[in-house]
mmCIF file of C-alpha atoms in Angstrom:
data_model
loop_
_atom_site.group_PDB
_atom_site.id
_atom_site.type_symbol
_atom_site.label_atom_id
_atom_site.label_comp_id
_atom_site.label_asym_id
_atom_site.label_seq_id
_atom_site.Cartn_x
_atom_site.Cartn_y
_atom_site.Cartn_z
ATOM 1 C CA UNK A 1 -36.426 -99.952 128.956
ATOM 2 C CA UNK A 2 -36.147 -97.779 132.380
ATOM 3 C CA UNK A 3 -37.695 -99.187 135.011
ATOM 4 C CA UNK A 4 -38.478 -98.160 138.796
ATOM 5 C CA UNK A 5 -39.906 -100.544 141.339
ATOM 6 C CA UNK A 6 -40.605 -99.141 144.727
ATOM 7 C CA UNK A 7 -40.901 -101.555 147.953
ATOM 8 C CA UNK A 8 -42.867 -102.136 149.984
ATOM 9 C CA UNK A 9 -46.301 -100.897 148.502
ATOM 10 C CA UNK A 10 -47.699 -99.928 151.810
ATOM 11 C CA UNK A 11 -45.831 -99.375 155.425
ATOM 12 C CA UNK A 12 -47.910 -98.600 158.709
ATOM 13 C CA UNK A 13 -45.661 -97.195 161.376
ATOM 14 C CA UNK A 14 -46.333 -95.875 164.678
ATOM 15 C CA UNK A 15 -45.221 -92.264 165.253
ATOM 16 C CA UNK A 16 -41.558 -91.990 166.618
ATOM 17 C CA UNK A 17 -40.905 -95.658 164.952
ATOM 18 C CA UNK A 18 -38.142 -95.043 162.184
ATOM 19 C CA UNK A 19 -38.282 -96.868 158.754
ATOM 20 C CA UNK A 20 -36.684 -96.732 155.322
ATOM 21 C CA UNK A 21 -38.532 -96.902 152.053
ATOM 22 C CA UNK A 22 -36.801 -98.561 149.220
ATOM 23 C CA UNK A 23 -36.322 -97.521 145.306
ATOM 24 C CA UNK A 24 -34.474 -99.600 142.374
ATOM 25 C CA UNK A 25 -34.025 -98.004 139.524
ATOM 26 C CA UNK A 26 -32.636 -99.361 136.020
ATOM 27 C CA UNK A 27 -32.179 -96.851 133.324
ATOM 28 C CA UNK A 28 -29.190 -96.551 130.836
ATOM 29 C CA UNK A 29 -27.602 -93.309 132.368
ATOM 30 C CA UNK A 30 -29.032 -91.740 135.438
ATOM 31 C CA UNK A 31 -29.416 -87.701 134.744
ATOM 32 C CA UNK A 32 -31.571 -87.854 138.468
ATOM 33 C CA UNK A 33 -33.290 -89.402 141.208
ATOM 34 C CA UNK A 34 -36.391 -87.803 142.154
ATOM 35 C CA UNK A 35 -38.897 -88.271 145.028
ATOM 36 C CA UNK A 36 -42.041 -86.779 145.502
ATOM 37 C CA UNK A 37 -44.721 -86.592 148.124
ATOM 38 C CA UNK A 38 -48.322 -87.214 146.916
ATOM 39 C CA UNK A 39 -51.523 -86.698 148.934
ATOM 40 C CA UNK A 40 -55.013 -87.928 148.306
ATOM 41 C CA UNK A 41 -56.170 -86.006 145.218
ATOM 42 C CA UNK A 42 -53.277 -84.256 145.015
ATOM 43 C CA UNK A 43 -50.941 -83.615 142.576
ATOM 44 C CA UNK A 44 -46.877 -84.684 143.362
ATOM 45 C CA UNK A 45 -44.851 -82.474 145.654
ATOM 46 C CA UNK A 46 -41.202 -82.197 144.971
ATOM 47 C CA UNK A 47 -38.674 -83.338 148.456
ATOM 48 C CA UNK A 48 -35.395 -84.302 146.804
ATOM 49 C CA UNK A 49 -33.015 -84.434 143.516
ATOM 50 C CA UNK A 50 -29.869 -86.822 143.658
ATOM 51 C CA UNK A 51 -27.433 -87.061 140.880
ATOM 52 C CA UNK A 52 -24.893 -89.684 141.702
ATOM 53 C CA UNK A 53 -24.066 -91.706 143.515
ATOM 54 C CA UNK A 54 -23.025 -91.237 147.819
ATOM 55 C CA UNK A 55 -24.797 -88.051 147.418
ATOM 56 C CA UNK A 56 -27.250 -87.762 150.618
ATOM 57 C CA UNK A 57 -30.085 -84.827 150.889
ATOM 58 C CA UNK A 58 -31.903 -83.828 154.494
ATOM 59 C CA UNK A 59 -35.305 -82.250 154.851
ATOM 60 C CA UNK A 60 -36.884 -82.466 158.073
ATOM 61 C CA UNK A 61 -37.640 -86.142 159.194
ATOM 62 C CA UNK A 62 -36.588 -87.225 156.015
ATOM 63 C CA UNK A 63 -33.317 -88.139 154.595
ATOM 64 C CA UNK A 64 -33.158 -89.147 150.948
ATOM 65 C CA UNK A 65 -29.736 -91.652 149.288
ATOM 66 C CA UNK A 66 -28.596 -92.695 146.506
ATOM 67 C CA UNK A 67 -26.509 -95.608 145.216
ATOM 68 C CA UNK A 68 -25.950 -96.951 141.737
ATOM 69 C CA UNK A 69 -28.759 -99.008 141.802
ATOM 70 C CA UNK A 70 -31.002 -98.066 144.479
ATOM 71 C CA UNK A 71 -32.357 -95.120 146.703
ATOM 72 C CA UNK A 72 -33.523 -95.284 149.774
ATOM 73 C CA UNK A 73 -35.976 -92.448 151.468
ATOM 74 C CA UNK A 74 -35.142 -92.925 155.438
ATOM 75 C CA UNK A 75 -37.968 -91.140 157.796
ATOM 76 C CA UNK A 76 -36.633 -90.992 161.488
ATOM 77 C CA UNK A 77 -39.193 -90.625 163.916
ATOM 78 C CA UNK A 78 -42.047 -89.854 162.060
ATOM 79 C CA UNK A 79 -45.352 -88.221 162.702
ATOM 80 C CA UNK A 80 -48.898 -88.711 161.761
ATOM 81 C CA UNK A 81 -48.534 -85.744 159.378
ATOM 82 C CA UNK A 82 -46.043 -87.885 157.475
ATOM 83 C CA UNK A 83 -49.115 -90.172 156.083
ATOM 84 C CA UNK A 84 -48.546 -89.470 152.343
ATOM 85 C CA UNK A 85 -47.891 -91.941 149.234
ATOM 86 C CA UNK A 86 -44.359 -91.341 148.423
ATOM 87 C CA UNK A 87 -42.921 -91.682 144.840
ATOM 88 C CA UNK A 88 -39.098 -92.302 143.355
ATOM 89 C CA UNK A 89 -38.980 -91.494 139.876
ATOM 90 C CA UNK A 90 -35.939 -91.824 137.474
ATOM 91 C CA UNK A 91 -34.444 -89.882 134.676
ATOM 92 C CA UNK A 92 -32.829 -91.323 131.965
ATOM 93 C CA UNK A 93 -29.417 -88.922 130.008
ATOM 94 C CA UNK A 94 -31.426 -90.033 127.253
ATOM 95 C CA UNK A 95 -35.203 -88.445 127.501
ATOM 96 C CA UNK A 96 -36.242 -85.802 129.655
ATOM 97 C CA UNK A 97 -39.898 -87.438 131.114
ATOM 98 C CA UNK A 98 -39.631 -89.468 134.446
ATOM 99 C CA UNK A 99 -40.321 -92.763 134.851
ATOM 100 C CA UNK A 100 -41.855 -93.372 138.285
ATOM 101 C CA UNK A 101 -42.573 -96.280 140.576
ATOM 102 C CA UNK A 102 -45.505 -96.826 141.931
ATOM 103 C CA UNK A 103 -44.821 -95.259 145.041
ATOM 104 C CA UNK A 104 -45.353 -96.619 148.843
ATOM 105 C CA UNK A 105 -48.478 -95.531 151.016
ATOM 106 C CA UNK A 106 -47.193 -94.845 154.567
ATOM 107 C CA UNK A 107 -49.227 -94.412 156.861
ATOM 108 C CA UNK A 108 -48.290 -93.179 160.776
ATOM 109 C CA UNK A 109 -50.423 -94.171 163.563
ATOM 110 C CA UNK A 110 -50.158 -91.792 166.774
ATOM 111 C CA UNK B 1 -45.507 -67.392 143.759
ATOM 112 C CA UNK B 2 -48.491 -69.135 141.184
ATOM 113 C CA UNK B 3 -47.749 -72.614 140.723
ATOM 114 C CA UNK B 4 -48.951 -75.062 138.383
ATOM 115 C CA UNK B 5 -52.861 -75.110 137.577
ATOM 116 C CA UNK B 6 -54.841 -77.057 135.514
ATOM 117 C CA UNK B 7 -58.839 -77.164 134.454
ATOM 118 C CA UNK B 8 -60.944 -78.250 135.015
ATOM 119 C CA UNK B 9 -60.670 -80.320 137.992
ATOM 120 C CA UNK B 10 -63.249 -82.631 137.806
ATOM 121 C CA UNK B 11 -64.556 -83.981 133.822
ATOM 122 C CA UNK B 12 -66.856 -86.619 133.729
ATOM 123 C CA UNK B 13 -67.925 -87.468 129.852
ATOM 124 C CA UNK B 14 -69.702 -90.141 128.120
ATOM 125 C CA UNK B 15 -67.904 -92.459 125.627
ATOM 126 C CA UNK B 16 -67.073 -91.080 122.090
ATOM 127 C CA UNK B 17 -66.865 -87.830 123.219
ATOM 128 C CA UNK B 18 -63.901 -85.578 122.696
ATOM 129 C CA UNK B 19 -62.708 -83.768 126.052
ATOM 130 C CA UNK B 20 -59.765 -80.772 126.233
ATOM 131 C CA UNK B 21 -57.856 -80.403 129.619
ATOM 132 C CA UNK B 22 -55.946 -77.194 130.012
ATOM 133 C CA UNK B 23 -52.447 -76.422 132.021
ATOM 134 C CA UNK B 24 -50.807 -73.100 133.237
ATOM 135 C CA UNK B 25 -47.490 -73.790 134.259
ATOM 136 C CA UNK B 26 -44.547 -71.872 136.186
ATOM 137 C CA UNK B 27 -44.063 -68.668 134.995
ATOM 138 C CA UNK B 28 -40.950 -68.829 133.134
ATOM 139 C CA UNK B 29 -41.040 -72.657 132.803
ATOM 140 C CA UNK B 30 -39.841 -73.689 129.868
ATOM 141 C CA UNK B 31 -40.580 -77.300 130.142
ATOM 142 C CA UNK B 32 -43.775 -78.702 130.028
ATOM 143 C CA UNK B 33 -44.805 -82.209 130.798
ATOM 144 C CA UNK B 34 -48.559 -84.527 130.510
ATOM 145 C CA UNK B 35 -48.496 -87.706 133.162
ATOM 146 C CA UNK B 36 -51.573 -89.567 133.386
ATOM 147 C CA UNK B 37 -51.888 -91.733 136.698
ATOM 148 C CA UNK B 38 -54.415 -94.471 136.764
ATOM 149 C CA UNK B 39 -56.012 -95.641 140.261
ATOM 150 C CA UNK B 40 -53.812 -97.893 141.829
ATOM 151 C CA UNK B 41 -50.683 -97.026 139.443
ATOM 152 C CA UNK B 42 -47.837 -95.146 138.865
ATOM 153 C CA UNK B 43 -47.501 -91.991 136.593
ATOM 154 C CA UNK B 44 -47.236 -92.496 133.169
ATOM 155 C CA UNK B 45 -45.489 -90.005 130.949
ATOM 156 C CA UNK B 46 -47.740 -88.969 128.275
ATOM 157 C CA UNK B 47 -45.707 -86.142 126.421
ATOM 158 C CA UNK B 48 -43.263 -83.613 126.733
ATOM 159 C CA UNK B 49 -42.742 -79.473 125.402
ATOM 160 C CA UNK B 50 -39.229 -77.532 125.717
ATOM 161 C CA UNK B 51 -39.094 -74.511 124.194
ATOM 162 C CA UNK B 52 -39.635 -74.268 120.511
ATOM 163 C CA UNK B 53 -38.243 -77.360 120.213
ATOM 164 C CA UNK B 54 -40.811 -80.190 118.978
ATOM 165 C CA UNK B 55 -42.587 -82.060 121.148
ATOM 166 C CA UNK B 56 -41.301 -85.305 122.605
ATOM 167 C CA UNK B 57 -44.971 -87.648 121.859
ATOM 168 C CA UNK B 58 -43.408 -91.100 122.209
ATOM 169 C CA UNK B 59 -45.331 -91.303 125.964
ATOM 170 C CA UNK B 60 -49.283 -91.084 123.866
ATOM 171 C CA UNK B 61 -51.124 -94.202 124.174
ATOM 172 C CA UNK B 62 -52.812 -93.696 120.816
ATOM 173 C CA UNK B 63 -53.712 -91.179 117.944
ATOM 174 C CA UNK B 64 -56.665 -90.015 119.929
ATOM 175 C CA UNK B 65 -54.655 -88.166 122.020
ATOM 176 C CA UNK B 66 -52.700 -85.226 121.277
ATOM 177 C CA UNK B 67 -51.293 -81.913 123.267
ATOM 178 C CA UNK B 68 -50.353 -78.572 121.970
ATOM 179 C CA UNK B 69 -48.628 -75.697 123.744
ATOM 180 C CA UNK B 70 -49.339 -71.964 122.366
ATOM 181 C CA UNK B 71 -46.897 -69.508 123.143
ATOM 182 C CA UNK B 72 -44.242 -71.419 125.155
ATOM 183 C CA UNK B 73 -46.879 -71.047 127.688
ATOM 184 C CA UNK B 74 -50.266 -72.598 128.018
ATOM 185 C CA UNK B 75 -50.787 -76.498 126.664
ATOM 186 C CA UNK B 76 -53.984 -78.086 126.061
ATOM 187 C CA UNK B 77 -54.260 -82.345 126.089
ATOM 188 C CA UNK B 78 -57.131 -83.568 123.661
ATOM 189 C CA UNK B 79 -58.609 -86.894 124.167
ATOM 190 C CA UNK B 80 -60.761 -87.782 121.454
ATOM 191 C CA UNK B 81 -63.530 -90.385 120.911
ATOM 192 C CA UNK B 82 -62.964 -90.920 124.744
ATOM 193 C CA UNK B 83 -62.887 -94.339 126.192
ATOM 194 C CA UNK B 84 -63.431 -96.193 129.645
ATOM 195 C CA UNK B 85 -60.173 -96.848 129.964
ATOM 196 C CA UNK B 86 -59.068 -93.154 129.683
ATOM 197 C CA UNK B 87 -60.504 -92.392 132.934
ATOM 198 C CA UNK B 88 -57.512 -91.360 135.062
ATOM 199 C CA UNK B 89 -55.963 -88.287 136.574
ATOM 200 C CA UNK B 90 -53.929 -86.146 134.635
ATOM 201 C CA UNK B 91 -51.157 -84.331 135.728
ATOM 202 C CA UNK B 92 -49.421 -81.183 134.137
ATOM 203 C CA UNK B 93 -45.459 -80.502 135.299
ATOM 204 C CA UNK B 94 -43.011 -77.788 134.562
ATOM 205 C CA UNK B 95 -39.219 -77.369 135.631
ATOM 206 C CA UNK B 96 -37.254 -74.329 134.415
ATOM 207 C CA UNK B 97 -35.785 -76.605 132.243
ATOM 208 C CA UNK B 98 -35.794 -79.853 130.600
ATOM 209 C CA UNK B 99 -33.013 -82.187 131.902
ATOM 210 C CA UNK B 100 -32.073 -82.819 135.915
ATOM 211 C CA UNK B 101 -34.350 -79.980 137.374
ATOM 212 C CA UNK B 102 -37.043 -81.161 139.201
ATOM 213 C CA UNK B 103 -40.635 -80.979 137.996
ATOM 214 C CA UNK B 104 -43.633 -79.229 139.892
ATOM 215 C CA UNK B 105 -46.635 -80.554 139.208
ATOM 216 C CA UNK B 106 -50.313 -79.293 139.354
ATOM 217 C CA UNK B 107 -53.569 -80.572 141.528
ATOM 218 C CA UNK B 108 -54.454 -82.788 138.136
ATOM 219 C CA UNK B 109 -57.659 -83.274 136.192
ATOM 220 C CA UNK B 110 -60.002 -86.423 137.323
ATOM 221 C CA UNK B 111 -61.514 -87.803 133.971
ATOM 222 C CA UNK B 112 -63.968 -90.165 134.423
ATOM 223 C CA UNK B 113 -65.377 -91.682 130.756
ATOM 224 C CA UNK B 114 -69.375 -93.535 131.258
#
């Protein structure tokens, strides 16, 4: 059965104080990594795709890796506006839904 | 462009009764997805549409709950005989295609069952 468990559950930084947010994943062939930003009552919004592993992604503050077993979703100096729940979900070669984690509240104090 | 919409946004029902949530996705999505994220949880894939092809159901917690999509476009989840425990946020997704493309998902529907 895939599985994705995200760590930690909640992270309060200050703003400027870098921090990495963790993702394991076991599925029986990886077709993608997702991660998603969600904000309160709103639906997910799509940051980043990886597909194997090494591969690396950049958008903004936020830098996004992948190895076989984990991915990790690195935010360098952050900001308030960062304050989001952020989500890793997996995709298994063999079914096309994704099975998420249950993401990691971040919160960023000025 | 439009993306994803559902309706309505808020649904609050009593118990036994049957509710229908509706979904618009991309234009020219041909992938359609139903997650249903409970407070505190993760999303939960409910069921998936590609195409003409049938529908992958094996996410639906029970027979109660079913999904249709008319014209490769529009889908419609039906909850019937509604329970307490159905009271989540559902959320519609669409990617251009099923398999690696990433998945845009609407604002959600809040059910609450009394």
């Amino acid at each position: 059965e895939d599985q994705v468990t995200q760590s930690p559950e909640a992270l309060r930084l200050q703003e400027g104080e870098s921090s990495s947010l963790n993702c394991s994943y076991t599925v029986s062939g990886l077709r993608g990594l997702f991660w998603y930003r969600q904000d309160p009552g709103k639906g997910p919004e799509f940051l980043f795709t990886l597909y194997s592993a090494g591969e690396e992604k950049e958008k903004e503050r936020l830098k996004a890796t992948l190895t076989k077993k984990e991915s990790f979703l690195h935010i360098t100096a952050p900001k308030p506006e960062d304050s989001a729940t952020y989500l890793c979900a997996a995709e298994d070669t063999g079914r096309r839904a994704l099975t998420f984690g249950s993401g990691t509240r971040l919160q960023v104090q000025p | 462009g439009a993306g994803v919409s559902q309706s309505p946004s808020n649904k609050v029902t009593e118990k036994g009764k049957d509710v229908e949530l509706r979904c618009d996705p991309i234009s020219g999505h041909t992938a359609l997805y139903w997650y249903r994220q409970s407070l505190g949880q993760g999303l939960e894939f409910l069921i998936y549409f590609q195409g003409n092809s049938a529908p992958d159901k094996s996410g639906l917690p029970s027979d109660r709950f079913s999904a249709e999509r008319t014209g490769g476009s529009v889908s419609t989840l039906t909850i019937q005989r509604t329970q307490q425990e159905d009271s989540a946020v559902y959320l519609c997704a669409s990617s251009k295609q099923g398999g690696g493309n990433e998945q845009f998902f609407g604002p959600g529907t809040r059910l609450t069952v009394l």
